[in-house]
Amino acid sequence: MNHALYTARILVVALVLPLILTAVALIIGFTLASQLPGTIVVHWDLAGKPNGYGSPYSLPITLASVCLPLVVLFGGAVILLSHRGPLTPLAKLIAVVNTWHVLVISVLVIGELLYPGIGAAPGLALLIAFGGATAVAAVLWFVLPPGVRGVAGTVHPASAPVTLAEGERASWIRTTTASRAFIWTFAGVYVLVGIAISLTALSNQGRYWWLSFVPVVVIVVVLSNPGLDRACGCSWRARSQRGRVSGGAYPARPRDLCRRHRRSGTGPVRRFRDPLGAEWSARYHRALGRGTRGSSQQRAHPGSHCR
Amino acid sequence: MLLRIDPASAVPLFEQLATSVRAEASRGTIRAGDRLPAAREVAASLDVNVHTVLRAYQALRDEGLVDLRPGRGAVVTAQVANYRELGEAIPRLVATARELGLGVSTLTAMIRQEYGS
């Protein structure tokens, strides 16, 4: 498929469709809100008793304040990824999730405005919202062409071994890190979820104050997990020199958040996979020179398939 | 990034290192914002003095390809796009010269003459 057409289709799902859905939900939401009394129940406790009242317009306003930043965040991430080359399955997932969360929130808000009080027993509404949105997301996932694996960024011309003259030295060094789009998306979602949890904890008259510690616990768990902190905060580096191929995760900033990790070995070919799924390979070949006694020929073969 | 040096060559080592980086730039394998490997790492991998690598990086800074920042190392600048553009034009130029039977010395002399005019 034409790359431009493929990228355009994913961008439609990542940005255009969620924006249209948000706009339609806002129009319906404000229209329904105008037909309701000035004050309605907008929040219930876990037992289903009302504990928060407000204007019906607060619901579409909440929808806008939650959906629009997320749509821009996720859509922006996909646009950034699209500038780095063919879109990967991760970009496709972000695009589909962008439509999914808009559908979930829109159905819940419109459901509450259509049937005030539904929030007291939200089981059916949640089922419809999550089930319907997931079904639509699944359709979008299968309608979109599969993401292209392993070519995010520049593809190194791996097929041509480099032949060195006698006495010539060569070193091949390559580094990859989590994309900025991934890091900003991760950070943005974390902050938004953290704010939502904290607001929930405070809105129930402080009864669930302990929930406000959840974001702190999550960040501690993430940073203490070797795989996650390497994926988010480290650069991966492979190096081929003098018959020894080495690679590993090297700390990014701040240095003390990441454990140093190395793998190294000696041999003709070494392959390993980093936490982001990119495959590294490097080959070192040493053989006696052809025709000239005592000469040697070294070939360093950088075969990276990642940025 | 593939860095190559030939100690037997008459070309200074720092110039050979700078040429390797320029070649990566013209091939488009490095981009604006990328960081070049630490000078100490390059020096260790090629068994050269770290000052040789730093001199190469300084030469690249002087021509605008990298920006040397304290604590961040050598960062590739937006100038790299020009190298890429030139890197795409050079193979065509060399192919034309070959077709016309002109050698590398003639081509180099003509480029020098054109540049000087």
CSV table of N, CA and C in Angstrom, one decimal, chain A residues 83-85 152-157 162-175 180 237 239 241-242 250 253 255 300 302 307, chain B residues 1-8 13 16 24 27-38 40-48 71-72:
chain,number,residue,atom,x,y,z
A,83,HIS,N,6.3,10.9,11.3
A,83,HIS,CA,7.4,11.5,10.7
A,83,HIS,C,8.7,10.7,10.8
A,84,ARG,N,8.7,9.6,11.6
A,84,ARG,CA,9.9,8.8,11.7
A,84,ARG,C,9.9,7.6,10.8
A,85,GLY,N,8.9,7.5,9.9
A,85,GLY,CA,8.9,6.4,9.0
A,85,GLY,C,7.6,5.7,9.0
A,152,ALA,N,10.9,1.5,12.3
A,152,ALA,CA,10.7,2.9,12.8
A,152,ALA,C,12.1,3.6,12.8
A,153,GLY,N,12.1,4.6,12.1
A,153,GLY,CA,13.4,5.4,12.0
A,153,GLY,C,14.2,4.9,10.7
A,154,THR,N,15.4,5.1,10.8
A,154,THR,CA,16.2,4.8,9.6
A,154,THR,C,16.6,3.3,9.6
A,155,VAL,N,16.5,2.7,8.5
A,155,VAL,CA,17.0,1.3,8.3
A,155,VAL,C,18.4,1.4,7.9
A,156,HIS,N,19.2,0.7,8.6
A,156,HIS,CA,20.6,0.7,8.3
A,156,HIS,C,20.8,-0.3,7.1
A,157,PRO,N,21.6,0.1,6.1
A,157,PRO,CA,21.9,-0.8,5.0
A,157,PRO,C,22.7,-2.0,5.5
A,162,VAL,N,31.3,-4.3,5.3
A,162,VAL,CA,32.3,-3.3,5.1
A,162,VAL,C,33.7,-4.0,5.0
A,163,THR,N,34.4,-3.8,3.9
A,163,THR,CA,35.7,-4.5,3.8
A,163,THR,C,36.8,-3.5,4.2
A,164,LEU,N,37.6,-3.8,5.1
A,164,LEU,CA,38.7,-2.9,5.5
A,164,LEU,C,40.0,-3.3,4.9
A,165,ALA,N,40.8,-2.3,4.6
A,165,ALA,CA,42.1,-2.5,4.2
A,165,ALA,C,43.0,-3.0,5.3
A,166,GLU,N,44.1,-3.6,5.0
A,166,GLU,CA,45.0,-4.1,6.0
A,166,GLU,C,45.5,-3.0,6.9
A,167,GLY,N,45.3,-3.2,8.2
A,167,GLY,CA,45.7,-2.1,9.1
A,167,GLY,C,44.6,-1.1,9.5
A,168,GLU,N,43.6,-1.1,8.6
A,168,GLU,CA,42.5,-0.2,8.9
A,168,GLU,C,41.7,-0.6,10.1
A,169,ARG,N,41.3,0.3,10.9
A,169,ARG,CA,40.5,0.0,12.1
A,169,ARG,C,39.0,0.6,11.9
A,170,ALA,N,38.1,-0.1,12.4
A,170,ALA,CA,36.7,0.3,12.3
A,170,ALA,C,36.0,0.0,13.6
A,171,SER,N,35.1,0.9,13.9
A,171,SER,CA,34.2,0.7,15.1
A,171,SER,C,32.8,1.1,14.7
A,172,TRP,N,31.9,0.2,15.0
A,172,TRP,CA,30.5,0.5,14.7
A,172,TRP,C,29.7,0.7,16.0
A,173,ILE,N,29.1,1.8,16.2
A,173,ILE,CA,28.4,2.1,17.4
A,173,ILE,C,27.0,2.6,17.0
A,174,ARG,N,26.0,2.1,17.7
A,174,ARG,CA,24.6,2.5,17.4
A,174,ARG,C,23.8,2.5,18.6
A,175,THR,N,22.9,3.5,18.8
A,175,THR,CA,22.2,3.7,20.0
A,175,THR,C,20.7,3.9,19.6
A,180,ARG,N,10.4,9.8,21.6
A,180,ARG,CA,9.9,10.9,22.4
A,180,ARG,C,8.4,10.8,22.5
A,237,ARG,N,22.5,0.4,23.3
A,237,ARG,CA,23.7,0.6,22.4
A,237,ARG,C,24.3,-0.7,22.1
A,239,ARG,N,27.7,-2.3,20.0
A,239,ARG,CA,29.0,-1.9,19.5
A,239,ARG,C,29.8,-3.1,19.0
A,241,GLN,N,33.5,-4.3,17.7
A,241,GLN,CA,34.9,-3.9,17.6
A,241,GLN,C,35.8,-5.1,17.8
A,242,ARG,N,36.8,-5.3,17.0
A,242,ARG,CA,37.8,-6.3,17.2
A,242,ARG,C,37.2,-7.6,17.6
A,250,TYR,N,22.1,1.7,28.7
A,250,TYR,CA,22.9,2.7,29.4
A,250,TYR,C,22.0,3.8,29.9
A,253,ARG,N,18.8,10.3,31.5
A,253,ARG,CA,18.7,11.1,32.7
A,253,ARG,C,17.4,10.8,33.5
A,255,ARG,N,20.5,9.7,35.9
A,255,ARG,CA,21.3,8.5,35.8
A,255,ARG,C,20.9,7.4,36.9
A,300,ALA,N,33.6,-5.7,9.3
A,300,ALA,CA,32.6,-5.4,10.3
A,300,ALA,C,31.2,-5.3,9.6
A,302,PRO,N,27.6,-4.2,10.2
A,302,PRO,CA,26.5,-3.6,11.1
A,302,PRO,C,25.2,-4.0,10.6
A,307,ARG,N,16.6,2.1,14.9
A,307,ARG,CA,17.1,3.4,14.8
A,307,ARG,C,18.4,3.5,15.6
B,1,MET,N,26.6,3.9,13.8
B,1,MET,CA,27.6,4.8,13.2
B,1,MET,C,28.9,4.0,13.0
B,2,LEU,N,29.3,4.0,11.7
B,2,LEU,CA,30.5,3.3,11.4
B,2,LEU,C,31.7,4.3,11.3
B,3,LEU,N,32.7,4.1,12.1
B,3,LEU,CA,33.8,5.0,12.1
B,3,LEU,C,35.1,4.2,11.6
B,4,ARG,N,35.8,4.8,10.7
B,4,ARG,CA,36.9,4.0,10.1
B,4,ARG,C,38.1,4.9,10.1
B,5,ILE,N,39.3,4.3,10.5
B,5,ILE,CA,40.5,5.1,10.4
B,5,ILE,C,41.6,4.2,9.8
B,6,ASP,N,42.5,4.7,9.1
B,6,ASP,CA,43.7,4.0,8.6
B,6,ASP,C,44.9,4.7,9.1
B,7,PRO,N,45.6,4.1,10.1
B,7,PRO,CA,46.8,4.8,10.6
B,7,PRO,C,47.9,4.9,9.6
B,8,ALA,N,47.9,4.1,8.6
B,8,ALA,CA,49.0,4.2,7.6
B,8,ALA,C,48.7,5.3,6.6
B,13,LEU,N,44.5,11.5,11.5
B,13,LEU,CA,43.5,10.6,12.0
B,13,LEU,C,42.2,11.4,12.4
B,16,GLN,N,40.2,11.8,9.3
B,16,GLN,CA,39.6,10.6,8.9
B,16,GLN,C,38.3,10.3,9.7
B,24,GLU,N,28.4,9.5,7.4
B,24,GLU,CA,27.1,9.1,8.0
B,24,GLU,C,26.0,10.1,7.8
B,27,ARG,N,24.7,10.0,4.3
B,27,ARG,CA,23.9,8.8,4.0
B,27,ARG,C,22.6,8.9,4.8
B,28,GLY,N,22.5,9.9,5.6
B,28,GLY,CA,21.2,10.1,6.4
B,28,GLY,C,21.0,9.2,7.5
B,29,THR,N,22.1,8.6,8.0
B,29,THR,CA,22.0,7.6,9.2
B,29,THR,C,22.1,8.4,10.5
B,30,ILE,N,22.5,9.7,10.5
B,30,ILE,CA,22.3,10.5,11.7
B,30,ILE,C,21.4,11.6,11.4
B,31,ARG,N,20.8,12.1,12.4
B,31,ARG,CA,19.8,13.2,12.2
B,31,ARG,C,20.0,14.3,13.2
B,32,ALA,N,19.4,15.4,12.9
B,32,ALA,CA,19.5,16.5,13.8
B,32,ALA,C,19.0,16.1,15.2
B,33,GLY,N,19.8,16.4,16.2
B,33,GLY,CA,19.4,16.1,17.6
B,33,GLY,C,20.1,14.8,18.1
B,34,ASP,N,20.6,14.0,17.2
B,34,ASP,CA,21.3,12.8,17.6
B,34,ASP,C,22.6,13.2,18.3
B,35,ARG,N,23.0,12.3,19.2
B,35,ARG,CA,24.3,12.6,19.8
B,35,ARG,C,25.4,11.6,19.3
B,36,LEU,N,26.5,12.2,19.0
B,36,LEU,CA,27.6,11.3,18.6
B,36,LEU,C,28.1,10.5,19.8
B,37,PRO,N,28.8,9.4,19.5
B,37,PRO,CA,29.3,8.6,20.7
B,37,PRO,C,30.3,9.4,21.5
B,38,ALA,N,30.4,9.1,22.7
B,38,ALA,CA,31.3,9.9,23.6
B,38,ALA,C,32.7,9.7,23.1
B,40,ARG,N,35.5,9.5,24.5
B,40,ARG,CA,36.2,8.4,25.2
B,40,ARG,C,35.9,7.0,24.7
B,41,GLU,N,34.7,6.8,24.4
B,41,GLU,CA,34.2,5.5,23.8
B,41,GLU,C,34.8,5.3,22.4
B,42,VAL,N,34.8,6.3,21.6
B,42,VAL,CA,35.3,6.2,20.3
B,42,VAL,C,36.8,6.0,20.3
B,43,ALA,N,37.5,6.7,21.2
B,43,ALA,CA,38.9,6.6,21.4
B,43,ALA,C,39.3,5.2,21.8
B,44,ALA,N,38.5,4.6,22.7
B,44,ALA,CA,38.8,3.3,23.2
B,44,ALA,C,38.6,2.2,22.1
B,45,SER,N,37.5,2.4,21.3
B,45,SER,CA,37.2,1.4,20.3
B,45,SER,C,38.1,1.4,19.2
B,46,LEU,N,38.7,2.6,18.8
B,46,LEU,CA,39.6,2.6,17.7
B,46,LEU,C,41.1,2.7,18.1
B,47,ASP,N,41.3,2.6,19.4
B,47,ASP,CA,42.7,2.7,20.0
B,47,ASP,C,43.4,3.9,19.5
B,48,VAL,N,42.7,5.1,19.7
B,48,VAL,CA,43.4,6.4,19.4
B,48,VAL,C,43.3,7.2,20.6
B,71,GLY,N,28.3,18.6,29.0
B,71,GLY,CA,27.4,17.6,29.6
B,71,GLY,C,26.6,16.9,28.7
B,72,ARG,N,26.5,17.3,27.4
B,72,ARG,CA,25.6,16.6,26.4
B,72,ARG,C,26.4,16.0,25.3
